[in-house]
Amino acid sequence: MGNILNEKGKVYRSTRGWEILSTYMEAEKPSHLFVITDENTEEHCLSLFSEKIAINISVENITIPAGEKHKNLTTSLGVWETLSEKGADKNSLIVNLGGGVVTDLGGFVASTFKRGLPFINIPTSLLAMVDASVGGKNGVDLGHLKNQIGVINLPECVVVDIDFLKTLPQEQLISGLAEMLKHGLIHSTEYWERVKKVNFSEKNEFENLIWDSIAIKEEIVKQDPYERNLRKTLNYGHTLGHAIESYFLESEEKTTLLHGEAVAIGIILATHISAELLDFPKERLKDITATVLKYFSKKNFNKNDIEAVIKLLAFDKKNRNGKVLFVLLKDIGQYKTDCEVPNSLIYKAFEYYKNF
Amino acid sequence: MGNILNEKGKVYRSTRGWEILSTYMEAEKPSHLFVITDENTEEHCLSLFSEKIAINISVENITIPAGEKHKNLTTSLGVWETLSEKGADKNSLIVNLGGGVVTDLGGFVASTFKRGLPFINIPTSLLAMVDASVGGKNGVDLGHLKNQIGVINLPECVVVDIDFLKTLPQEQLISGLAEMLKHGLIHSTEYWERVKKVNFSEKNEFENLIWDSIAIKEEIVKQDPYERNLRKTLNYGHTLGHAIESYFLESEEKTTLLHGEAVAIGIILATHISAELLDFPKERLKDITATVLKYFSKKNFNKNDIEAVIKLLAFDKKNRNGKVLFVLLKDIGQYKTDCEVPNSLIYKAFEYYKNF
């Protein structure tokens, strides 16, 4: 493998992507082509995938239940068993066709079945396009704790085609926007200013924003694949974001948040903490807060909620020696990793979020 | 990590190994030191480990049930949950102290927890010393199918100390010998002639045989870490061996075989097939058969057993495009990979084994 796809994990766009993928499949002649979908992408994306693949190849579909709460070992076991029953071997190819849950879980299942089958990500949600499907991180949740079990292993390639977004519900589109806003904040005011004015119906400019967002992530991953330093910036807003997402996932009273909804809150909180600790400019903090709240409705957190979220920070994957470590910003595009944050500042940030 | 251990996966011996390991731990100051054992190595090896580690470091022990039938995802889940509860972070170090089940499962659990914690293998069985702990293959069984779920990921290092063999039951010692005999067959008549005359009570020569066996495996793994070709030779005797082991594991009537017992049978069968297909010398076949049967008592296979074993070959990890592919030998030290074998020759090999 690798004559056609000479750079593992590379993202190919639309028509060119399908051409590359078709050529690759024709050359490799996989013994089986397994396409992993969830219930939604089976319905809305599988036939489009078959149309886009220009070659005649028989597809074996494996569908998992939709939703973050199924991104776990039980679902993985089901897929492993199906692969085993259907005779998957090291010459089989796995295509993950779906949003972040499908690419995260499918990548993990492929990376560990018979110690690793080749796989390809075809993200069908905005979130998966600009974030989850790129960079080789995969995994599943352990209980309500996000992405605790997984590996870093690049797909053979990623094919991004925004045609899939046509059938994506609006709230899912918004959820993906959170990661694009994050890319703006960690990268440059230039990209931030463009993305904050996004108009989903201006197709060309929206598409360009997506490609630029992917390029920002690809460049970071290329420079620091194993997250020694720079790659940690991609966790901006995610330290509290993941804890909030986990908390809403486990709580019986709360409605489960979309990943982007949790990250959006995390971005506001991290930026407030950045202003307190690293003098991130106050007027930019206001601009960012207003921008995020334009897309993401405010959620309520009482004292108990905040306490529970802080407890969950103990499970963050960036922690070292029992310390919770944040990525913060001195300004847009100027990051500082491994920042310790006192709980008092976390409470203060929630207070700011509530009163804005 | 890596200043002290500059070559990932390297095997260090006895006193020197403990010195290196102690220095490494002193330098890295892991936030937690988790030692994974099974019920047997908790009893027989854990205190010896603590004596050998020359530094003062607190150990958190995680014990799994002993035996191949527990090398599965349920046991893995238990260890992941314990790590999570005890606050394992990316600065934690995992030590796998045990036989092949512990190093295989512990390596998999470490490689996938928070996308990978550093781990060290300290094999306490002969089999784990000369084979399982070396080379970075890890994994667990899927149902009764061997090692279907796992990754290739090297430990920080391996420390081999034959003092642990003092408490190893005799049948476990014999089980490990199967892999040493295999190393002889794929490597050289020189090593084969020495290992076939092994005397466990001649400590020095036995120890030398162990180091040479490890060196053979290390060299193969270094040349071909991802098993494109040469590394497949380490599967000599394992294609049928794994299928036989799986069959005895799932069958309610059969007593579960030790890995080495199954591989021993697989070696005889593969060598008979080699004689039929590749003109492996007949007198050597006899010598090998007699040597193996000196250590490993013969098992009975009726027609149904053989049919069931052949069915299980479909799950072998070396298979490509639905074909079962064997490693065979033209002579000792002269291998041929990816050989297709008709079922008739498999039946014939079992016949030879039965009548020898």
XYZ file of C-alpha atoms in Angstrom:
712
model
C 0.000 0.000 0.000
C 1.203 3.510 -0.491
C 2.131 3.882 -4.141
C -0.943 5.950 -4.817
C -1.382 7.347 -1.315
C 2.184 8.393 -0.686
C 1.431 10.494 2.380
C -0.461 8.676 5.113
C -3.378 10.590 6.612
C -3.505 13.231 3.859
C -6.809 14.986 3.195
C -8.090 14.991 -0.401
C -10.944 17.183 -1.575
C -14.156 16.342 -3.444
C -13.723 15.152 -7.042
C -9.957 14.778 -6.740
C -10.503 12.805 -3.533
C -12.878 10.329 -5.171
C -10.510 9.879 -8.097
C -7.599 9.125 -5.799
C -9.708 6.766 -3.711
C -11.030 4.911 -6.758
C -7.528 4.543 -8.201
C -6.247 3.323 -4.847
C -8.989 0.707 -4.566
C -8.443 -0.479 -8.109
C -4.740 -0.900 -7.449
C -5.025 -2.516 -4.016
C -7.978 -4.759 -4.811
C -9.038 -5.143 -1.166
C -10.390 -8.604 -0.360
C -13.353 -6.936 1.360
C -14.549 -3.348 1.492
C -16.303 -2.700 4.791
C -18.126 0.616 5.108
C -18.940 1.555 8.695
C -21.906 3.915 9.076
C -24.292 4.880 11.823
C -28.071 4.712 11.381
C -28.144 8.247 9.961
C -25.283 7.990 7.494
C -26.510 4.569 6.363
C -29.732 6.331 5.348
C -28.374 9.624 4.035
C -24.791 9.008 2.863
C -24.250 5.394 1.826
C -25.860 5.657 -1.608
C -24.036 8.936 -2.313
C -20.784 7.161 -1.407
C -21.538 4.360 -3.886
C -22.274 6.910 -6.614
C -19.073 8.841 -5.950
C -16.854 5.753 -6.042
C -16.334 5.402 -9.750
C -15.414 1.746 -9.705
C -17.428 -1.402 -9.398
C -16.684 -2.843 -5.996
C -18.963 -4.691 -3.649
C -19.529 -3.010 -0.325
C -20.236 -4.710 2.988
C -22.007 -2.262 5.275
C -21.679 -2.358 9.065
C -24.021 0.021 10.867
C -23.663 1.126 14.465
C -26.267 2.980 16.548
C -26.026 6.787 16.252
C -24.903 9.051 19.073
C -21.982 9.667 21.415
C -23.419 7.318 24.038
C -22.726 4.407 21.693
C -19.066 5.350 21.151
C -17.947 2.651 23.556
C -16.382 -0.795 23.861
C -19.703 -2.603 23.539
C -20.244 -1.110 20.083
C -16.595 -1.802 19.193
C -17.007 -5.438 20.198
C -20.019 -5.720 17.895
C -18.010 -4.391 14.962
C -14.989 -6.604 15.716
C -17.262 -9.661 15.847
C -18.955 -8.725 12.579
C -15.574 -8.232 10.896
C -14.479 -11.615 12.203
C -17.661 -13.373 11.034
C -17.431 -11.779 7.604
C -13.843 -12.923 7.190
C -12.015 -9.594 7.337
C -8.288 -10.094 6.733
C -5.252 -7.823 6.496
C -6.100 -7.123 2.853
C -9.522 -5.794 3.787
C -10.170 -2.067 3.686
C -12.358 -0.235 6.167
C -14.099 2.997 5.208
C -15.495 5.091 8.046
C -18.420 6.985 6.574
C -19.939 9.290 9.136
C -19.467 11.924 11.777
C -16.995 11.993 14.660
C -18.462 8.971 16.415
C -18.043 6.798 13.312
C -14.528 8.026 12.439
C -13.346 7.826 16.086
C -14.771 4.367 16.728
C -14.144 3.009 13.233
C -10.522 4.173 13.353
C -10.017 2.463 16.704
C -11.680 -0.765 15.580
C -9.602 -0.851 12.380
C -6.343 0.002 14.172
C -6.763 -2.888 16.614
C -8.398 -5.644 14.509
C -5.703 -8.243 13.758
C -3.258 -5.579 14.957
C -4.336 -3.095 12.326
C -6.243 -3.006 9.046
C -5.928 -0.077 6.605
C -8.790 2.406 6.893
C -10.051 5.536 5.204
C -12.093 8.337 6.733
C -14.913 9.949 4.808
C -16.365 12.511 7.185
C -20.003 13.416 6.606
C -20.459 16.011 9.352
C -18.811 19.415 9.522
C -17.256 18.499 12.858
C -15.682 15.347 11.471
C -14.465 17.202 8.350
C -12.642 19.994 10.150
C -11.561 17.988 13.186
C -12.359 14.384 14.138
C -11.398 12.637 10.894
C -8.054 14.426 10.534
C -4.879 13.697 12.483
C -5.093 10.030 13.399
C -6.556 10.285 16.897
C -9.192 7.677 17.435
C -10.896 6.013 20.346
C -13.971 5.320 22.386
C -15.353 6.501 25.709
C -14.888 4.592 28.967
C -18.196 4.950 30.773
C -18.973 8.646 30.417
C -15.307 9.625 30.167
C -14.493 10.835 26.664
C -11.969 9.088 24.402
C -10.149 7.289 27.215
C -9.428 4.182 25.122
C -7.785 4.622 21.732
C -4.561 5.007 19.779
C -2.973 7.496 17.432
C -2.867 5.889 13.989
C -3.330 7.687 10.678
C -5.878 6.574 8.077
C -4.557 5.798 4.598
C -6.241 9.045 3.584
C -9.234 11.283 4.271
C -11.707 12.272 1.559
C -13.720 15.414 2.298
C -16.745 16.173 0.123
C -19.060 18.907 1.314
C -21.912 17.389 -0.697
C -22.515 15.280 2.411
C -23.370 18.432 4.381
C -26.580 18.871 2.363
C -28.336 16.280 4.521
C -26.753 17.389 7.798
C -29.174 18.854 10.365
C -28.569 22.553 11.159
C -27.585 21.904 14.816
C -24.877 19.516 13.609
C -23.540 22.176 11.264
C -23.388 24.633 14.154
C -21.684 22.015 16.321
C -18.879 21.728 13.761
C -18.508 25.484 13.682
C -17.188 25.385 17.266
C -14.006 23.666 16.081
C -13.597 26.164 13.236
C -13.903 29.048 15.709
C -11.283 27.287 17.842
C -8.962 26.986 14.837
C -9.356 30.732 14.355
C -8.448 31.481 17.955
C -5.337 29.314 18.051
C -4.196 30.268 14.543
C -4.689 33.914 13.507
C -6.947 36.949 13.707
C -7.218 36.750 9.919
C -8.939 33.341 10.027
C -10.888 34.216 13.177
C -12.367 37.341 11.553
C -13.417 35.352 8.504
C -14.895 32.396 10.346
C -16.845 34.506 12.825
C -18.789 35.988 9.903
C -19.489 32.579 8.316
C -22.567 32.328 6.163
C -23.523 28.717 5.555
C -25.493 29.561 2.450
C -22.596 31.307 0.661
C -21.309 27.993 -0.598
C -17.954 29.047 -2.017
C -16.748 31.076 0.933
C -18.046 28.439 3.362
C -16.174 25.743 1.467
C -12.995 27.827 1.552
C -13.378 28.266 5.291
C -13.606 24.494 5.642
C -10.445 23.873 3.577
C -8.549 26.489 5.560
C -9.721 24.970 8.827
C -8.535 21.544 7.728
C -5.221 23.034 6.576
C -4.697 24.608 10.011
C -5.250 21.269 11.723
C -3.175 19.288 9.210
C -0.211 21.629 9.648
C -0.330 21.354 13.439
C -0.589 17.559 13.333
C 2.274 17.318 10.858
C 4.533 19.390 13.108
C 3.643 17.534 16.306
C 1.896 14.208 15.620
C 2.323 12.836 19.176
C 1.184 15.979 20.983
C 4.418 16.901 22.727
C 3.547 20.602 22.634
C 2.010 22.439 19.638
C -0.745 19.855 19.103
C -1.998 20.581 22.604
C -3.344 23.880 21.219
C -6.043 21.857 19.453
C -7.371 21.154 22.946
C -8.180 24.843 23.418
C -11.616 25.003 25.062
C -11.638 21.202 25.356
C -10.340 20.770 28.907
C -13.544 22.172 30.403
C -15.457 21.320 27.206
C -14.821 17.576 27.575
C -15.644 17.661 31.290
C -18.911 19.497 30.546
C -19.734 17.031 27.774
C -19.015 14.061 30.072
C -21.110 15.606 32.839
C -24.117 16.144 30.578
C -23.624 12.627 29.167
C -23.729 10.939 32.573
C -26.337 13.172 34.225
C -29.889 11.889 34.049
C -31.352 15.374 34.381
C -29.326 17.025 31.620
C -29.899 16.697 27.901
C -26.763 15.334 26.217
C -24.795 18.108 24.498
C -23.337 17.893 21.035
C -19.540 17.981 21.143
C -19.463 21.452 19.584
C -21.975 22.782 22.096
C -19.750 21.701 24.971
C -16.603 23.014 23.278
C -18.323 26.362 22.635
C -18.845 26.807 26.377
C -15.286 25.608 26.981
C -13.959 28.244 24.575
C -15.663 31.079 26.448
C -14.451 29.770 29.799
C -10.858 29.199 28.572
C -10.748 32.664 27.048
C -11.959 34.242 30.285
C -9.295 32.309 32.202
C -6.750 33.449 29.586
C -7.749 37.061 30.215
C -7.292 36.570 33.972
C -4.022 34.656 33.854
C -2.288 35.758 30.652
C -3.805 39.188 29.957
C -5.686 38.041 26.892
C -7.220 41.335 25.599
C -10.540 42.061 27.321
C -12.284 43.525 24.250
C -11.427 40.404 22.250
C -12.833 38.264 25.055
C -16.116 40.170 24.639
C -16.067 39.748 20.870
C -15.417 36.009 21.198
C -18.096 35.527 23.838
C -20.676 37.405 21.761
C -19.732 35.476 18.615
C -19.983 32.077 20.312
C -23.294 32.947 21.994
C -24.704 34.060 18.639
C -24.536 30.410 17.535
C -24.763 28.495 20.815
C -27.554 29.105 23.304
C -26.522 29.541 26.914
C -26.783 26.581 29.315
C -27.391 26.808 33.042
C -24.812 25.662 35.565
C -25.535 25.767 39.284
C -22.887 25.378 41.973
C -23.288 21.584 42.076
C -22.931 21.346 38.328
C -19.697 23.324 38.364
C -18.296 21.234 41.219
C -19.079 18.045 39.312
C -17.439 19.417 36.145
C -14.288 20.347 38.099
C -14.127 16.819 39.526
C -14.212 15.399 36.004
C -11.165 17.470 35.030
C -9.135 14.835 36.899
C -9.600 12.512 33.899
C -8.289 14.905 31.238
C -5.693 13.216 29.029
C -3.322 16.217 29.208
C -2.956 15.917 33.001
C 0.476 15.135 34.395
C 1.342 14.154 37.956
C -2.170 14.814 39.172
C -2.200 18.377 37.822
C -4.925 19.601 35.457
C -3.167 21.433 32.633
C -4.921 23.936 30.345
C -3.959 25.394 26.992
C -4.501 29.152 27.252
C -3.998 32.145 24.968
C -2.070 35.368 25.441
C -3.849 36.653 22.358
C -5.389 35.151 19.245
C -2.727 32.875 17.718
C -0.437 33.070 20.783
C -0.734 30.008 22.934
C 0.714 28.758 26.196
C 0.443 25.055 27.056
C 0.510 23.273 30.418
C -1.046 26.117 32.433
C -2.241 25.302 35.935
C -5.518 27.011 36.761
C -6.841 27.472 40.316
C -10.453 26.359 40.823
C -11.387 29.900 41.875
C -10.708 31.083 38.313
C -12.892 28.310 36.916
C -15.793 29.441 39.128
C -15.155 33.035 38.064
C -15.242 32.036 34.392
C -18.601 30.278 34.850
C -19.867 33.438 36.602
C -18.758 35.521 33.609
C -20.458 33.093 31.196
C -23.692 33.238 33.204
C -23.808 37.034 33.406
C -22.677 37.960 29.907
C 11.339 9.599 27.983
C 14.172 7.971 26.150
C 17.380 9.513 27.476
C 18.207 6.420 29.444
C 16.329 3.952 27.270
C 17.560 5.118 23.922
C 16.330 2.112 21.984
C 12.651 1.357 22.442
C 11.807 -2.278 23.064
C 15.377 -3.338 23.867
C 15.895 -6.371 26.095
C 18.174 -5.923 29.124
C 19.485 -8.813 31.177
C 19.373 -9.502 34.908
C 21.450 -7.176 37.093
C 22.160 -4.739 34.281
C 18.435 -4.690 33.471
C 17.444 -3.785 37.011
C 20.085 -1.054 37.138
C 18.802 0.476 33.899
C 15.208 0.201 35.045
C 15.935 1.799 38.414
C 17.857 4.646 36.805
C 15.041 5.176 34.312
C 12.418 5.332 37.050
C 14.508 7.714 39.119
C 14.902 10.012 36.133
C 11.317 9.844 34.893
C 9.648 9.980 38.297
C 6.402 8.399 37.091
C 3.327 9.824 38.810
C 2.145 6.266 39.426
C 3.822 2.892 39.027
C 1.230 0.254 38.193
C 2.405 -3.352 38.241
C 0.086 -5.734 36.434
C 0.294 -9.343 37.604
C -1.884 -12.415 37.444
C -2.813 -14.389 40.545
C 0.312 -16.530 40.232
C 2.861 -13.798 39.648
C 1.295 -11.669 42.376
C 2.092 -14.530 44.750
C 5.443 -15.667 43.385
C 7.045 -12.679 41.630
C 5.821 -9.378 43.061
C 8.034 -9.372 46.153
C 11.068 -10.421 44.096
C 10.342 -7.487 41.758
C 10.259 -5.072 44.698
C 13.586 -6.448 45.977
C 15.224 -6.160 42.566
C 14.126 -2.554 42.026
C 16.838 -0.742 43.916
C 14.888 2.466 44.457
C 12.162 3.448 46.834
C 9.000 3.780 44.785
C 5.469 2.956 45.748
C 3.832 0.269 43.655
C 0.152 -0.047 42.822
C -0.615 -3.643 41.978
C -3.380 -4.657 39.576
C -4.010 -8.403 39.458
C -5.893 -10.212 36.715
C -7.125 -13.818 36.812
C -4.559 -16.335 35.515
C -4.934 -18.252 32.258
C -5.409 -17.745 28.534
C -9.198 -17.779 28.872
C -8.986 -14.458 30.709
C -6.902 -12.777 27.995
C -9.954 -10.951 26.696
C -11.746 -7.610 26.525
C -13.619 -8.172 29.785
C -10.333 -8.421 31.685
C -8.971 -5.422 29.734
C -12.016 -3.376 30.693
C -11.420 -4.195 34.360
C -7.811 -2.969 34.125
C -8.773 0.198 32.197
C -11.398 1.008 34.832
C -8.941 0.430 37.676
C -6.359 2.663 35.979
C -9.019 5.332 35.544
C -10.184 5.104 39.175
C -6.613 5.240 40.467
C -5.893 8.368 38.447
C -3.455 6.974 35.867
C -2.168 9.769 33.620
C 0.296 10.006 30.743
C 3.158 10.227 33.256
C 2.209 6.902 34.800
C 4.306 3.839 34.087
C 2.897 0.355 33.649
C 5.001 -2.712 34.396
C 3.725 -6.016 33.074
C 5.071 -8.659 35.459
C 4.049 -12.100 34.307
C 3.826 -14.617 31.518
C 2.503 -14.159 28.008
C -1.058 -13.439 29.085
C 0.072 -10.569 31.313
C 2.531 -9.060 28.808
C 0.073 -9.437 25.883
C -2.911 -7.985 27.722
C -0.945 -5.455 29.757
C 0.788 -4.158 26.618
C -2.566 -3.754 24.866
C -4.172 -2.026 27.839
C -1.215 0.368 28.202
C -1.033 1.083 24.457
C -4.683 2.110 24.326
C -5.276 3.842 27.680
C -5.465 7.595 27.007
C -3.997 6.716 23.599
C -0.895 5.172 25.091
C 0.996 5.059 28.384
C 4.632 3.934 28.572
C 5.038 0.330 29.689
C 7.772 -2.135 30.537
C 7.678 -5.898 30.210
C 9.203 -8.110 32.871
C 8.522 -11.652 31.694
C 8.386 -14.287 34.414
C 7.758 -17.368 32.279
C 10.173 -18.921 29.802
C 7.623 -18.437 27.018
C 7.263 -14.728 27.736
C 11.050 -14.308 28.008
C 11.945 -15.858 24.679
C 8.841 -14.771 22.782
C 5.731 -12.943 24.048
C 7.395 -10.004 25.817
C 9.759 -9.193 22.949
C 8.861 -7.409 19.715
C 5.905 -5.178 20.600
C 3.035 -7.435 19.548
C 0.273 -7.302 22.090
C -3.408 -8.089 22.203
C -6.262 -10.126 23.534
C -8.450 -12.928 22.217
C -11.859 -12.369 20.624
C -14.015 -15.210 21.911
C -11.752 -18.231 21.456
C -9.865 -16.672 18.534
C -6.297 -15.882 19.529
C -4.886 -12.334 19.587
C -7.494 -10.902 17.223
C -7.586 -7.504 18.952
C -4.321 -5.677 19.572
C -1.645 -3.382 18.207
C 2.076 -3.437 17.525
C 3.694 -1.058 20.010
C 7.073 -1.522 21.654
C 7.531 -1.371 25.412
C 10.062 1.164 26.723
C 12.241 -1.864 27.471
C 12.136 -5.497 28.529
C 13.987 -6.777 31.599
C 14.692 -10.504 31.593
C 15.826 -12.136 34.828
C 15.860 -15.910 34.929
C 15.576 -15.843 38.722
C 11.829 -15.723 38.072
C 11.983 -19.186 36.505
C 12.755 -20.747 39.905
C 9.073 -20.633 40.818
C 7.789 -21.596 37.367
C 6.003 -24.983 37.157
C 7.811 -27.562 35.011
C 5.034 -27.737 32.372
C 5.320 -23.980 31.864
C 9.072 -24.331 31.354
C 8.437 -27.005 28.720
C 5.802 -24.799 27.087
C 8.383 -22.034 26.598
C 10.802 -24.529 25.094
C 8.491 -24.888 22.071
C 9.313 -21.318 20.989
C 13.046 -21.936 21.488
C 12.848 -25.050 19.297
C 11.017 -22.929 16.711
C 13.765 -20.310 16.845
C 16.249 -23.089 16.139
C 14.315 -24.322 13.126
C 13.898 -20.914 11.510
C 17.415 -19.732 12.376
C 20.212 -22.321 12.114
C 21.187 -25.944 12.624
C 23.782 -24.671 15.114
C 21.138 -23.283 17.468
C 18.741 -26.151 16.790
C 21.354 -28.750 17.764
C 22.116 -26.906 20.996
C 18.512 -26.266 22.003
C 17.331 -29.810 21.304
C 19.802 -31.044 23.938
C 18.720 -28.467 26.523
C 19.205 -29.408 30.147
C 17.210 -27.137 32.431
C 19.406 -27.881 35.406
C 22.644 -26.810 33.712
C 21.996 -23.218 34.629
C 24.710 -21.482 32.611
C 24.104 -23.242 29.312
C 20.331 -22.926 29.751
C 20.714 -19.192 30.392
C 22.866 -18.842 27.279
C 20.252 -20.663 25.233
C 17.659 -18.163 26.482
C 19.789 -15.125 25.550
C 20.480 -16.577 22.109
C 16.793 -17.269 21.585
C 15.932 -13.673 22.512
C 18.685 -12.384 20.222
C 17.240 -14.384 17.303
C 13.806 -12.874 17.843
C 15.115 -9.336 18.457
C 17.111 -9.408 15.219
C 14.091 -10.566 13.184
C 11.822 -7.925 14.734
C 14.378 -5.188 14.132
C 14.650 -6.105 10.447
C 10.902 -6.380 9.884
C 8.885 -4.766 12.715
C 5.562 -4.742 10.811
C 5.743 -8.307 9.514
C 6.012 -7.628 5.798
C 8.017 -10.796 5.231
C 10.847 -12.040 7.487
C 8.879 -11.651 10.715
C 6.326 -14.108 9.375
C 8.915 -16.833 10.054
C 8.197 -16.392 13.761
C 4.783 -17.861 12.954
C 6.384 -21.185 12.020
C 4.198 -23.895 13.540
C 1.701 -21.255 14.684
C -0.800 -21.368 11.814
C -2.024 -24.808 12.846
C -0.764 -24.246 16.403
C -3.094 -21.272 16.993
C -6.031 -23.092 15.417
C -5.389 -26.137 17.633
C -5.052 -23.899 20.692
C -8.327 -22.099 19.831
C -10.093 -25.413 19.261
C -9.003 -26.834 22.620
C -9.918 -23.511 24.269
C -13.486 -23.506 22.924
C -14.158 -27.238 23.160
C -15.873 -28.387 26.327
C -14.486 -31.912 26.028
C -10.847 -30.938 25.562
C -8.459 -29.786 28.256
C -7.079 -26.350 27.381
C -3.549 -26.598 25.987
C -0.669 -24.393 26.985
C 0.458 -22.227 24.080
C 3.723 -24.163 23.746
C 1.901 -27.494 23.701
C -0.192 -26.345 20.741
C 2.817 -24.854 18.964
C 4.765 -28.091 19.465
C 2.096 -29.990 17.540
C 2.024 -27.198 14.950
C 5.794 -27.508 14.468
C 5.581 -31.216 13.694
C 2.671 -30.668 11.282
C 4.334 -27.693 9.530
C 7.570 -29.635 9.156
C 5.751 -32.612 7.640
C 3.997 -30.262 5.206
C 7.384 -28.661 4.458
C 8.774 -32.102 3.610
C 5.837 -32.750 1.255
C 5.785 -29.340 -0.444
C 9.339 -28.025 -0.247
C 11.415 -31.185 0.122
C 12.439 -30.455 3.673
C 14.888 -33.311 4.452
C 13.028 -36.421 5.678
C 15.638 -37.465 8.235
C 15.547 -34.030 9.816
C 11.762 -34.260 9.966
C 12.182 -37.457 11.991
C 14.758 -35.873 14.277
C 12.481 -32.869 14.863
C 9.422 -35.021 15.489
C 11.288 -37.227 17.952
C 12.748 -34.193 19.740
C 9.396 -32.455 20.086
C 7.650 -35.639 21.268
C 10.368 -36.160 23.880
C 9.059 -33.035 25.647
C 5.417 -32.883 24.569
C 3.080 -35.840 24.977
C 0.976 -36.757 21.964
C -2.652 -35.575 21.774
C -5.462 -37.376 19.978
C -7.223 -35.860 16.986
C -10.132 -37.632 15.328
C -11.560 -36.666 11.955
C -14.026 -34.183 13.472
C -11.272 -32.508 15.476
C -9.137 -32.045 12.379
C -12.069 -30.632 10.402
C -12.797 -28.136 13.171
C -9.138 -27.087 13.331
C -9.063 -26.538 9.559
C -12.172 -24.348 9.818
C -10.440 -22.187 12.397
C -7.544 -21.521 9.993
C -9.887 -19.019 8.304
C -9.188 -16.589 11.168
C -5.399 -16.652 10.922
C -3.978 -13.124 10.853
C -1.590 -13.955 7.979
C -4.461 -14.807 5.619
C -4.901 -12.662 2.506
C -7.843 -12.646 0.147
C -9.428 -15.639 1.818
C -6.311 -17.781 1.433
C -4.674 -19.485 4.405
C -0.956 -18.827 4.125
C 1.700 -20.903 5.895
C 5.355 -20.270 6.627
C 7.237 -23.402 5.609
C 10.869 -24.498 5.553
C 13.043 -25.832 2.756
C 15.545 -26.798 5.426
C 16.476 -25.573 8.879
C 17.066 -21.810 8.575
C 15.615 -21.629 5.022
C 12.085 -20.315 5.043
C 9.372 -19.635 2.484
C 6.451 -17.394 3.464
C 2.905 -17.199 2.054
C 2.638 -20.875 1.071
C -0.801 -22.197 0.219
C -1.413 -25.674 1.571
C -4.167 -28.013 0.340
C -6.310 -29.541 3.095
C -5.257 -33.008 1.976
C -1.704 -32.274 3.122
C -2.993 -31.095 6.483
C -4.839 -34.398 6.961
C -1.713 -36.256 5.899
C 0.386 -34.331 8.434
C -2.034 -35.224 11.238
C -1.818 -38.863 10.092
C 1.984 -38.715 10.286
C 1.792 -37.144 13.775
C -0.593 -39.878 14.941
C 1.484 -42.761 13.626
C 4.966 -41.567 14.492
